[in-house]
Amino acid sequence: MTVANSASISADIAGRYAQALFDLVRDAGGIDALSAQIDDLASAYDASKDLRDLTLSPIYDRQQQEVAVTALAGRMGLSAELANTLRLMARNRRLFALPQFVARLRTLIADAKGEVTADVVSAQALSDEQRTRLAETLAAKSGKKVKLNARVDESLIGGMIVKLGSQMIDSSIRSKLASLQNAMKEVG
């Protein structure tokens, strides 16, 4: 099985769980609460090596995964619907698709709210004013409300990379230096 097929299968699995949860929560009018909980879950996943190991490592069996996600859901105050979905994913050995599950839910929520998410990678953390200006600029460009998903990557040296839908704007110094290096190779 190729990596592309594996990623496609994970996205497909995650998409089914995400759609079912979204439909359930949407009918109950809890999209805003789900959005906040998904952001919290994504932050916890990014911050915790133990949580990533739990979802990816084959040494944990179904029961151990289920007990762990039940405890996590309780500690985080996740809704019963989200907690039950995570337990079901653990029971069915599908926790490996958690990042794709979160991404698909974010897309469904954004579509329902008429929003679009822009992934922003910058060399330094953006100030509140910079975040606001960037969101306003992207909203004017896209015609939708823009939610920023920002992270820092110091290897960019300076500048930022913005991905909005299928468009990517790379104004990082790292990419400019790489372009300059390629141009100099062609000349010399």
mmCIF file of N, CA and C in Angstrom, residues 32-168:
data_model
loop_
_atom_site.group_PDB
_atom_site.id
_atom_site.type_symbol
_atom_site.label_atom_id
_atom_site.label_comp_id
_atom_site.label_asym_id
_atom_site.label_seq_id
_atom_site.Cartn_x
_atom_site.Cartn_y
_atom_site.Cartn_z
ATOM 1 N N ASP A 32 -21.251 25.594 17.520
ATOM 2 C CA ASP A 32 -20.251 26.480 18.135
ATOM 3 C C ASP A 32 -19.493 25.779 19.256
ATOM 4 N N ALA A 33 -20.212 25.035 20.077
ATOM 5 C CA ALA A 33 -19.560 24.302 21.170
ATOM 6 C C ALA A 33 -18.628 23.234 20.607
ATOM 7 N N LEU A 34 -19.062 22.545 19.557
ATOM 8 C CA LEU A 34 -18.222 21.523 18.937
ATOM 9 C C LEU A 34 -16.963 22.153 18.362
ATOM 10 N N SER A 35 -17.093 23.309 17.753
ATOM 11 C CA SER A 35 -15.941 24.001 17.167
ATOM 12 C C SER A 35 -14.881 24.279 18.224
ATOM 13 N N ALA A 36 -15.305 24.797 19.364
ATOM 14 C CA ALA A 36 -14.364 25.098 20.452
ATOM 15 C C ALA A 36 -13.721 23.814 20.990
ATOM 16 N N GLN A 37 -14.507 22.758 21.116
ATOM 17 C CA GLN A 37 -13.981 21.499 21.639
ATOM 18 C C GLN A 37 -12.992 20.860 20.667
ATOM 19 N N ILE A 38 -13.251 20.985 19.384
ATOM 20 C CA ILE A 38 -12.337 20.440 18.372
ATOM 21 C C ILE A 38 -11.015 21.199 18.418
ATOM 22 N N ASP A 39 -11.088 22.516 18.590
ATOM 23 C CA ASP A 39 -9.852 23.311 18.715
ATOM 24 C C ASP A 39 -9.060 22.871 19.940
ATOM 25 N N ASP A 40 -9.755 22.632 21.059
ATOM 26 C CA ASP A 40 -9.088 22.167 22.279
ATOM 27 C C ASP A 40 -8.461 20.783 22.072
ATOM 28 N N LEU A 41 -9.196 19.908 21.407
ATOM 29 C CA LEU A 41 -8.692 18.556 21.149
ATOM 30 C C LEU A 41 -7.464 18.608 20.246
ATOM 31 N N ALA A 42 -7.502 19.440 19.223
ATOM 32 C CA ALA A 42 -6.360 19.578 18.314
ATOM 33 C C ALA A 42 -5.141 20.113 19.053
ATOM 34 N N SER A 43 -5.349 21.080 19.935
ATOM 35 C CA SER A 43 -4.243 21.626 20.727
ATOM 36 C C SER A 43 -3.651 20.566 21.646
ATOM 37 N N ALA A 44 -4.517 19.783 22.272
ATOM 38 C CA ALA A 44 -4.044 18.721 23.160
ATOM 39 C C ALA A 44 -3.252 17.680 22.370
ATOM 40 N N TYR A 45 -3.722 17.340 21.186
ATOM 41 C CA TYR A 45 -3.037 16.352 20.346
ATOM 42 C C TYR A 45 -1.658 16.879 19.938
ATOM 43 N N ASP A 46 -1.607 18.146 19.532
ATOM 44 C CA ASP A 46 -0.333 18.738 19.114
ATOM 45 C C ASP A 46 0.653 18.843 20.278
ATOM 46 N N ALA A 47 0.137 19.106 21.471
ATOM 47 C CA ALA A 47 0.997 19.342 22.626
ATOM 48 C C ALA A 47 1.436 18.064 23.349
ATOM 49 N N SER A 48 0.723 16.967 23.141
ATOM 50 C CA SER A 48 0.981 15.772 23.932
ATOM 51 C C SER A 48 1.534 14.613 23.093
ATOM 52 N N LYS A 49 2.786 14.316 23.319
ATOM 53 C CA LYS A 49 3.399 13.155 22.652
ATOM 54 C C LYS A 49 2.709 11.873 23.114
ATOM 55 N N ASP A 50 2.323 11.820 24.385
ATOM 56 C CA ASP A 50 1.636 10.634 24.912
ATOM 57 C C ASP A 50 0.315 10.379 24.182
ATOM 58 N N LEU A 51 -0.429 11.447 23.905
ATOM 59 C CA LEU A 51 -1.699 11.290 23.195
ATOM 60 C C LEU A 51 -1.450 10.825 21.762
ATOM 61 N N ARG A 52 -0.454 11.404 21.109
ATOM 62 C CA ARG A 52 -0.121 10.968 19.744
ATOM 63 C C ARG A 52 0.297 9.492 19.747
ATOM 64 N N ASP A 53 1.111 9.104 20.729
ATOM 65 C CA ASP A 53 1.534 7.705 20.834
ATOM 66 C C ASP A 53 0.338 6.785 21.040
ATOM 67 N N LEU A 54 -0.586 7.193 21.902
ATOM 68 C CA LEU A 54 -1.780 6.400 22.179
ATOM 69 C C LEU A 54 -2.570 6.143 20.898
ATOM 70 N N THR A 55 -2.677 7.152 20.057
ATOM 71 C CA THR A 55 -3.496 7.005 18.852
ATOM 72 C C THR A 55 -2.776 6.253 17.738
ATOM 73 N N LEU A 56 -1.457 6.285 17.740
ATOM 74 C CA LEU A 56 -0.703 5.708 16.623
ATOM 75 C C LEU A 56 -0.018 4.379 16.926
ATOM 76 N N SER A 57 0.317 4.134 18.183
ATOM 77 C CA SER A 57 1.103 2.955 18.525
ATOM 78 C C SER A 57 0.248 1.685 18.580
ATOM 79 N N PRO A 58 0.718 0.621 17.976
ATOM 80 C CA PRO A 58 -0.025 -0.644 18.018
ATOM 81 C C PRO A 58 0.091 -1.371 19.362
ATOM 82 N N ILE A 59 0.920 -0.866 20.279
ATOM 83 C CA ILE A 59 1.061 -1.573 21.558
ATOM 84 C C ILE A 59 -0.151 -1.380 22.465
ATOM 85 N N TYR A 60 -0.970 -0.362 22.187
ATOM 86 C CA TYR A 60 -2.175 -0.153 22.986
ATOM 87 C C TYR A 60 -3.341 -0.881 22.332
ATOM 88 N N ASP A 61 -4.061 -1.671 23.136
ATOM 89 C CA ASP A 61 -5.208 -2.380 22.572
ATOM 90 C C ASP A 61 -6.452 -1.496 22.627
ATOM 91 N N ARG A 62 -7.536 -1.993 22.085
ATOM 92 C CA ARG A 62 -8.791 -1.233 22.003
ATOM 93 C C ARG A 62 -9.243 -0.723 23.367
ATOM 94 N N GLN A 63 -9.187 -1.615 24.345
ATOM 95 C CA GLN A 63 -9.680 -1.264 25.672
ATOM 96 C C GLN A 63 -8.829 -0.159 26.293
ATOM 97 N N GLN A 64 -7.515 -0.264 26.167
ATOM 98 C CA GLN A 64 -6.639 0.773 26.716
ATOM 99 C C GLN A 64 -6.897 2.116 26.040
ATOM 100 N N GLN A 65 -7.077 2.102 24.718
ATOM 101 C CA GLN A 65 -7.361 3.340 24.004
ATOM 102 C C GLN A 65 -8.700 3.925 24.445
ATOM 103 N N GLU A 66 -9.692 3.069 24.589
ATOM 104 C CA GLU A 66 -11.022 3.538 24.985
ATOM 105 C C GLU A 66 -11.002 4.141 26.390
ATOM 106 N N VAL A 67 -10.327 3.474 27.313
ATOM 107 C CA VAL A 67 -10.223 3.992 28.684
ATOM 108 C C VAL A 67 -9.509 5.352 28.678
ATOM 109 N N ALA A 68 -8.447 5.453 27.894
ATOM 110 C CA ALA A 68 -7.673 6.697 27.844
ATOM 111 C C ALA A 68 -8.482 7.840 27.240
ATOM 112 N N VAL A 69 -9.183 7.598 26.130
ATOM 113 C CA VAL A 69 -9.948 8.699 25.528
ATOM 114 C C VAL A 69 -11.160 9.065 26.379
ATOM 115 N N THR A 70 -11.708 8.111 27.106
ATOM 116 C CA THR A 70 -12.806 8.411 28.026
ATOM 117 C C THR A 70 -12.315 9.338 29.135
ATOM 118 N N ALA A 71 -11.151 9.036 29.684
ATOM 119 C CA ALA A 71 -10.570 9.882 30.729
ATOM 120 C C ALA A 71 -10.231 11.265 30.169
ATOM 121 N N LEU A 72 -9.661 11.300 28.986
ATOM 122 C CA LEU A 72 -9.316 12.571 28.348
ATOM 123 C C LEU A 72 -10.567 13.417 28.105
ATOM 124 N N ALA A 73 -11.602 12.804 27.585
ATOM 125 C CA ALA A 73 -12.848 13.521 27.308
ATOM 126 C C ALA A 73 -13.445 14.092 28.592
ATOM 127 N N GLY A 74 -13.380 13.313 29.669
ATOM 128 C CA GLY A 74 -13.889 13.798 30.949
ATOM 129 C C GLY A 74 -13.085 14.963 31.482
ATOM 130 N N ARG A 75 -11.759 14.850 31.402
ATOM 131 C CA ARG A 75 -10.884 15.921 31.880
ATOM 132 C C ARG A 75 -11.051 17.197 31.068
ATOM 133 N N MET A 76 -11.261 17.037 29.762
ATOM 134 C CA MET A 76 -11.393 18.201 28.887
ATOM 135 C C MET A 76 -12.813 18.761 28.856
ATOM 136 N N GLY A 77 -13.757 18.041 29.423
ATOM 137 C CA GLY A 77 -15.149 18.501 29.420
ATOM 138 C C GLY A 77 -15.785 18.427 28.038
ATOM 139 N N LEU A 78 -15.409 17.411 27.254
ATOM 140 C CA LEU A 78 -15.956 17.263 25.911
ATOM 141 C C LEU A 78 -17.415 16.822 25.981
ATOM 142 N N SER A 79 -18.175 17.202 24.982
ATOM 143 C CA SER A 79 -19.595 16.841 24.932
ATOM 144 C C SER A 79 -19.739 15.320 24.859
ATOM 145 N N ALA A 80 -20.906 14.857 25.237
ATOM 146 C CA ALA A 80 -21.167 13.414 25.202
ATOM 147 C C ALA A 80 -21.035 12.884 23.774
ATOM 148 N N GLU A 81 -21.491 13.671 22.793
ATOM 149 C CA GLU A 81 -21.429 13.225 21.399
ATOM 150 C C GLU A 81 -19.981 13.044 20.937
ATOM 151 N N LEU A 82 -19.134 14.018 21.249
ATOM 152 C CA LEU A 82 -17.726 13.928 20.839
ATOM 153 C C LEU A 82 -17.025 12.817 21.612
ATOM 154 N N ALA A 83 -17.283 12.725 22.907
ATOM 155 C CA ALA A 83 -16.665 11.671 23.723
ATOM 156 C C ALA A 83 -17.073 10.284 23.206
ATOM 157 N N ASN A 84 -18.348 10.123 22.880
ATOM 158 C CA ASN A 84 -18.816 8.829 22.371
ATOM 159 C C ASN A 84 -18.186 8.506 21.023
ATOM 160 N N THR A 85 -18.004 9.505 20.179
ATOM 161 C CA THR A 85 -17.370 9.283 18.877
ATOM 162 C C THR A 85 -15.926 8.844 19.064
ATOM 163 N N LEU A 86 -15.206 9.487 19.985
ATOM 164 C CA LEU A 86 -13.817 9.104 20.250
ATOM 165 C C LEU A 86 -13.744 7.683 20.807
ATOM 166 N N ARG A 87 -14.680 7.336 21.691
ATOM 167 C CA ARG A 87 -14.719 5.972 22.227
ATOM 168 C C ARG A 87 -14.988 4.956 21.117
ATOM 169 N N LEU A 88 -15.903 5.288 20.221
ATOM 170 C CA LEU A 88 -16.218 4.403 19.103
ATOM 171 C C LEU A 88 -15.001 4.248 18.188
ATOM 172 N N MET A 89 -14.295 5.337 17.944
ATOM 173 C CA MET A 89 -13.079 5.262 17.125
ATOM 174 C C MET A 89 -12.047 4.357 17.801
ATOM 175 N N ALA A 90 -11.934 4.447 19.128
ATOM 176 C CA ALA A 90 -10.989 3.600 19.863
ATOM 177 C C ALA A 90 -11.418 2.130 19.772
ATOM 178 N N ARG A 91 -12.707 1.884 19.979
ATOM 179 C CA ARG A 91 -13.212 0.513 19.918
ATOM 180 C C ARG A 91 -12.968 -0.128 18.554
ATOM 181 N N ASN A 92 -13.056 0.682 17.511
ATOM 182 C CA ASN A 92 -12.884 0.181 16.151
ATOM 183 C C ASN A 92 -11.452 0.340 15.636
ATOM 184 N N ARG A 93 -10.524 0.696 16.545
ATOM 185 C CA ARG A 93 -9.100 0.870 16.191
ATOM 186 C C ARG A 93 -8.929 1.909 15.076
ATOM 187 N N ARG A 94 -9.616 3.050 15.237
ATOM 188 C CA ARG A 94 -9.562 4.106 14.231
ATOM 189 C C ARG A 94 -8.983 5.415 14.777
ATOM 190 N N LEU A 95 -8.404 5.400 15.964
ATOM 191 C CA LEU A 95 -7.843 6.628 16.534
ATOM 192 C C LEU A 95 -6.664 7.165 15.727
ATOM 193 N N PHE A 96 -6.045 6.312 14.908
ATOM 194 C CA PHE A 96 -4.931 6.780 14.082
ATOM 195 C C PHE A 96 -5.386 7.891 13.126
ATOM 196 N N ALA A 97 -6.682 7.973 12.854
ATOM 197 C CA ALA A 97 -7.229 8.967 11.932
ATOM 198 C C ALA A 97 -7.677 10.240 12.650
ATOM 199 N N LEU A 98 -7.279 10.418 13.913
ATOM 200 C CA LEU A 98 -7.715 11.583 14.680
ATOM 201 C C LEU A 98 -7.354 12.924 14.019
ATOM 202 N N PRO A 99 -6.135 13.119 13.504
ATOM 203 C CA PRO A 99 -5.839 14.408 12.855
ATOM 204 C C PRO A 99 -6.741 14.684 11.646
ATOM 205 N N GLN A 100 -7.024 13.670 10.851
ATOM 206 C CA GLN A 100 -7.908 13.839 9.696
ATOM 207 C C GLN A 100 -9.349 14.072 10.137
ATOM 208 N N PHE A 101 -9.740 13.438 11.240
ATOM 209 C CA PHE A 101 -11.072 13.625 11.825
ATOM 210 C C PHE A 101 -11.256 15.085 12.233
ATOM 211 N N VAL A 102 -10.263 15.637 12.923
ATOM 212 C CA VAL A 102 -10.309 17.038 13.364
ATOM 213 C C VAL A 102 -10.352 17.967 12.149
ATOM 214 N N ALA A 103 -9.511 17.703 11.159
ATOM 215 C CA ALA A 103 -9.470 18.549 9.956
ATOM 216 C C ALA A 103 -10.813 18.524 9.225
ATOM 217 N N ARG A 104 -11.403 17.340 9.092
ATOM 218 C CA ARG A 104 -12.686 17.239 8.385
ATOM 219 C C ARG A 104 -13.793 17.941 9.157
ATOM 220 N N LEU A 105 -13.803 17.799 10.488
ATOM 221 C CA LEU A 105 -14.808 18.494 11.290
ATOM 222 C C LEU A 105 -14.655 20.008 11.164
ATOM 223 N N ARG A 106 -13.420 20.490 11.171
ATOM 224 C CA ARG A 106 -13.192 21.933 11.010
ATOM 225 C C ARG A 106 -13.748 22.423 9.671
ATOM 226 N N THR A 107 -13.570 21.630 8.630
ATOM 227 C CA THR A 107 -14.084 22.006 7.315
ATOM 228 C C THR A 107 -15.610 22.031 7.319
ATOM 229 N N LEU A 108 -16.235 21.018 7.888
ATOM 230 C CA LEU A 108 -17.699 20.960 7.950
ATOM 231 C C LEU A 108 -18.260 22.133 8.745
ATOM 232 N N ILE A 109 -17.633 22.446 9.870
ATOM 233 C CA ILE A 109 -18.092 23.554 10.715
ATOM 234 C C ILE A 109 -17.924 24.882 9.985
ATOM 235 N N ALA A 110 -16.780 25.059 9.354
ATOM 236 C CA ALA A 110 -16.519 26.304 8.622
ATOM 237 C C ALA A 110 -17.529 26.487 7.495
ATOM 238 N N ASP A 111 -17.815 25.425 6.750
ATOM 239 C CA ASP A 111 -18.801 25.504 5.668
ATOM 240 C C ASP A 111 -20.167 25.894 6.206
ATOM 241 N N ALA A 112 -20.549 25.307 7.331
ATOM 242 C CA ALA A 112 -21.852 25.603 7.923
ATOM 243 C C ALA A 112 -21.940 27.060 8.387
ATOM 244 N N LYS A 113 -20.823 27.629 8.801
ATOM 245 C CA LYS A 113 -20.799 29.012 9.285
ATOM 246 C C LYS A 113 -20.461 30.018 8.182
ATOM 247 N N GLY A 114 -20.195 29.535 6.974
ATOM 248 C CA GLY A 114 -19.794 30.434 5.901
ATOM 249 C C GLY A 114 -18.387 30.971 6.107
ATOM 250 N N GLU A 115 -17.548 30.172 6.740
ATOM 251 C CA GLU A 115 -16.166 30.567 7.024
ATOM 252 C C GLU A 115 -15.212 29.758 6.172
ATOM 253 N N VAL A 116 -14.001 30.269 6.108
ATOM 254 C CA VAL A 116 -12.922 29.530 5.492
ATOM 255 C C VAL A 116 -11.738 29.624 6.451
ATOM 256 N N THR A 117 -10.965 28.555 6.551
ATOM 257 C CA THR A 117 -9.816 28.558 7.445
ATOM 258 C C THR A 117 -8.555 28.788 6.644
ATOM 259 N N ALA A 118 -7.746 29.702 7.123
ATOM 260 C CA ALA A 118 -6.450 29.967 6.507
ATOM 261 C C ALA A 118 -5.376 29.415 7.432
ATOM 262 N N ASP A 119 -4.534 28.549 6.885
ATOM 263 C CA ASP A 119 -3.398 28.029 7.643
ATOM 264 C C ASP A 119 -2.245 28.994 7.455
ATOM 265 N N VAL A 120 -1.745 29.519 8.570
ATOM 266 C CA VAL A 120 -0.676 30.511 8.524
ATOM 267 C C VAL A 120 0.517 29.988 9.314
ATOM 268 N N VAL A 121 1.657 29.946 8.656
ATOM 269 C CA VAL A 121 2.905 29.556 9.316
ATOM 270 C C VAL A 121 3.811 30.776 9.241
ATOM 271 N N SER A 122 4.246 31.255 10.391
ATOM 272 C CA SER A 122 5.092 32.443 10.419
ATOM 273 C C SER A 122 6.363 32.172 11.206
ATOM 274 N N ALA A 123 7.359 33.002 10.962
ATOM 275 C CA ALA A 123 8.643 32.840 11.638
ATOM 276 C C ALA A 123 8.546 33.248 13.106
ATOM 277 N N GLN A 124 7.636 34.176 13.398
ATOM 278 C CA GLN A 124 7.410 34.625 14.776
ATOM 279 C C GLN A 124 5.907 34.639 15.023
ATOM 280 N N ALA A 125 5.519 34.563 16.280
ATOM 281 C CA ALA A 125 4.096 34.612 16.613
ATOM 282 C C ALA A 125 3.507 35.940 16.148
ATOM 283 N N LEU A 126 2.316 35.879 15.584
ATOM 284 C CA LEU A 126 1.646 37.084 15.111
ATOM 285 C C LEU A 126 0.985 37.805 16.275
ATOM 286 N N SER A 127 1.064 39.132 16.261
ATOM 287 C CA SER A 127 0.382 39.924 17.285
ATOM 288 C C SER A 127 -1.113 39.912 16.985
ATOM 289 N N ASP A 128 -1.916 40.333 17.948
ATOM 290 C CA ASP A 128 -3.359 40.387 17.734
ATOM 291 C C ASP A 128 -3.691 41.315 16.571
ATOM 292 N N GLU A 129 -2.989 42.438 16.481
ATOM 293 C CA GLU A 129 -3.227 43.388 15.391
ATOM 294 C C GLU A 129 -2.882 42.760 14.041
ATOM 295 N N GLN A 130 -1.761 42.028 13.969
ATOM 296 C CA GLN A 130 -1.374 41.371 12.723
ATOM 297 C C GLN A 130 -2.385 40.291 12.332
ATOM 298 N N ARG A 131 -2.842 39.541 13.318
ATOM 299 C CA ARG A 131 -3.843 38.496 13.049
ATOM 300 C C ARG A 131 -5.125 39.121 12.501
ATOM 301 N N THR A 132 -5.549 40.220 13.118
ATOM 302 C CA THR A 132 -6.772 40.896 12.680
ATOM 303 C C THR A 132 -6.618 41.434 11.262
ATOM 304 N N ARG A 133 -5.505 42.115 10.989
ATOM 305 C CA ARG A 133 -5.274 42.670 9.647
ATOM 306 C C ARG A 133 -5.206 41.566 8.597
ATOM 307 N N LEU A 134 -4.514 40.479 8.914
ATOM 308 C CA LEU A 134 -4.402 39.371 7.975
ATOM 309 C C LEU A 134 -5.770 38.744 7.714
ATOM 310 N N ALA A 135 -6.544 38.532 8.764
ATOM 311 C CA ALA A 135 -7.883 37.945 8.609
ATOM 312 C C ALA A 135 -8.772 38.852 7.765
ATOM 313 N N GLU A 136 -8.696 40.164 7.989
ATOM 314 C CA GLU A 136 -9.510 41.107 7.210
ATOM 315 C C GLU A 136 -9.093 41.100 5.735
ATOM 316 N N THR A 137 -7.803 41.075 5.481
ATOM 317 C CA THR A 137 -7.302 41.051 4.104
ATOM 318 C C THR A 137 -7.747 39.787 3.387
ATOM 319 N N LEU A 138 -7.618 38.654 4.064
ATOM 320 C CA LEU A 138 -8.022 37.386 3.457
ATOM 321 C C LEU A 138 -9.540 37.300 3.277
ATOM 322 N N ALA A 139 -10.293 37.900 4.212
ATOM 323 C CA ALA A 139 -11.757 37.921 4.095
ATOM 324 C C ALA A 139 -12.171 38.736 2.873
ATOM 325 N N ALA A 140 -11.503 39.864 2.648
ATOM 326 C CA ALA A 140 -11.812 40.690 1.475
ATOM 327 C C ALA A 140 -11.503 39.917 0.189
ATOM 328 N N LYS A 141 -10.424 39.154 0.209
ATOM 329 C CA LYS A 141 -10.014 38.377 -0.971
ATOM 330 C C LYS A 141 -10.967 37.210 -1.238
ATOM 331 N N SER A 142 -11.391 36.517 -0.179
ATOM 332 C CA SER A 142 -12.199 35.304 -0.342
ATOM 333 C C SER A 142 -13.700 35.562 -0.329
ATOM 334 N N GLY A 143 -14.118 36.686 0.249
ATOM 335 C CA GLY A 143 -15.545 36.961 0.361
ATOM 336 C C GLY A 143 -16.219 36.182 1.472
ATOM 337 N N LYS A 144 -15.432 35.534 2.321
ATOM 338 C CA LYS A 144 -15.970 34.775 3.454
ATOM 339 C C LYS A 144 -15.277 35.229 4.727
ATOM 340 N N LYS A 145 -15.891 34.895 5.841
ATOM 341 C CA LYS A 145 -15.239 35.144 7.123
ATOM 342 C C LYS A 145 -14.060 34.190 7.236
ATOM 343 N N VAL A 146 -12.910 34.706 7.661
ATOM 344 C CA VAL A 146 -11.693 33.898 7.707
ATOM 345 C C VAL A 146 -11.314 33.610 9.152
ATOM 346 N N LYS A 147 -11.073 32.342 9.421
ATOM 347 C CA LYS A 147 -10.562 31.909 10.722
ATOM 348 C C LYS A 147 -9.113 31.508 10.502
ATOM 349 N N LEU A 148 -8.216 32.058 11.313
ATOM 350 C CA LEU A 148 -6.792 31.756 11.169
ATOM 351 C C LEU A 148 -6.396 30.566 12.024
ATOM 352 N N ASN A 149 -5.656 29.668 11.421
ATOM 353 C CA ASN A 149 -5.043 28.547 12.121
ATOM 354 C C ASN A 149 -3.542 28.809 12.036
ATOM 355 N N ALA A 150 -2.995 29.480 13.049
ATOM 356 C CA ALA A 150 -1.612 29.960 12.976
ATOM 357 C C ALA A 150 -0.671 29.115 13.823
ATOM 358 N N ARG A 151 0.542 28.942 13.298
ATOM 359 C CA ARG A 151 1.601 28.294 14.057
ATOM 360 C C ARG A 151 2.929 28.941 13.684
ATOM 361 N N VAL A 152 3.931 28.721 14.506
ATOM 362 C CA VAL A 152 5.248 29.318 14.314
ATOM 363 C C VAL A 152 6.232 28.257 13.824
ATOM 364 N N ASP A 153 7.046 28.633 12.839
ATOM 365 C CA ASP A 153 8.132 27.798 12.349
ATOM 366 C C ASP A 153 9.339 28.707 12.178
ATOM 367 N N GLU A 154 10.229 28.675 13.155
ATOM 368 C CA GLU A 154 11.375 29.591 13.149
ATOM 369 C C GLU A 154 12.328 29.341 11.984
ATOM 370 N N SER A 155 12.239 28.173 11.350
ATOM 371 C CA SER A 155 13.128 27.887 10.227
ATOM 372 C C SER A 155 12.795 28.740 8.999
ATOM 373 N N LEU A 156 11.659 29.438 9.026
ATOM 374 C CA LEU A 156 11.307 30.324 7.913
ATOM 375 C C LEU A 156 12.187 31.574 7.888
ATOM 376 N N ILE A 157 12.873 31.856 8.967
ATOM 377 C CA ILE A 157 13.753 33.006 9.177
ATOM 378 C C ILE A 157 12.931 34.286 9.338
ATOM 379 N N GLY A 158 12.029 34.550 8.434
ATOM 380 C CA GLY A 158 11.165 35.733 8.485
ATOM 381 C C GLY A 158 10.020 35.516 7.518
ATOM 382 N N GLY A 159 9.017 36.376 7.572
ATOM 383 C CA GLY A 159 7.877 36.266 6.675
ATOM 384 C C GLY A 159 6.910 35.188 7.103
ATOM 385 N N MET A 160 6.068 34.749 6.129
ATOM 386 C CA MET A 160 5.045 33.755 6.453
ATOM 387 C C MET A 160 4.598 33.007 5.214
ATOM 388 N N ILE A 161 3.922 31.897 5.467
ATOM 389 C CA ILE A 161 3.287 31.112 4.418
ATOM 390 C C ILE A 161 1.805 31.057 4.776
ATOM 391 N N VAL A 162 0.959 31.449 3.824
ATOM 392 C CA VAL A 162 -0.483 31.452 4.050
ATOM 393 C C VAL A 162 -1.123 30.502 3.046
ATOM 394 N N LYS A 163 -1.928 29.574 3.545
ATOM 395 C CA LYS A 163 -2.667 28.666 2.667
ATOM 396 C C LYS A 163 -4.148 28.905 2.906
ATOM 397 N N LEU A 164 -4.829 29.331 1.852
ATOM 398 C CA LEU A 164 -6.259 29.613 1.919
ATOM 399 C C LEU A 164 -6.926 28.774 0.838
ATOM 400 N N GLY A 165 -7.587 27.713 1.255
ATOM 401 C CA GLY A 165 -8.160 26.793 0.278
ATOM 402 C C GLY A 165 -7.045 26.145 -0.521
ATOM 403 N N SER A 166 -7.118 26.260 -1.847
ATOM 404 C CA SER A 166 -6.089 25.662 -2.698
ATOM 405 C C SER A 166 -4.978 26.646 -3.037
ATOM 406 N N GLN A 167 -5.103 27.879 -2.571
ATOM 407 C CA GLN A 167 -4.080 28.888 -2.839
ATOM 408 C C GLN A 167 -3.047 28.935 -1.731
ATOM 409 N N MET A 168 -1.789 29.120 -2.129
ATOM 410 C CA MET A 168 -0.723 29.255 -1.146
ATOM 411 C C MET A 168 0.124 30.465 -1.504
#
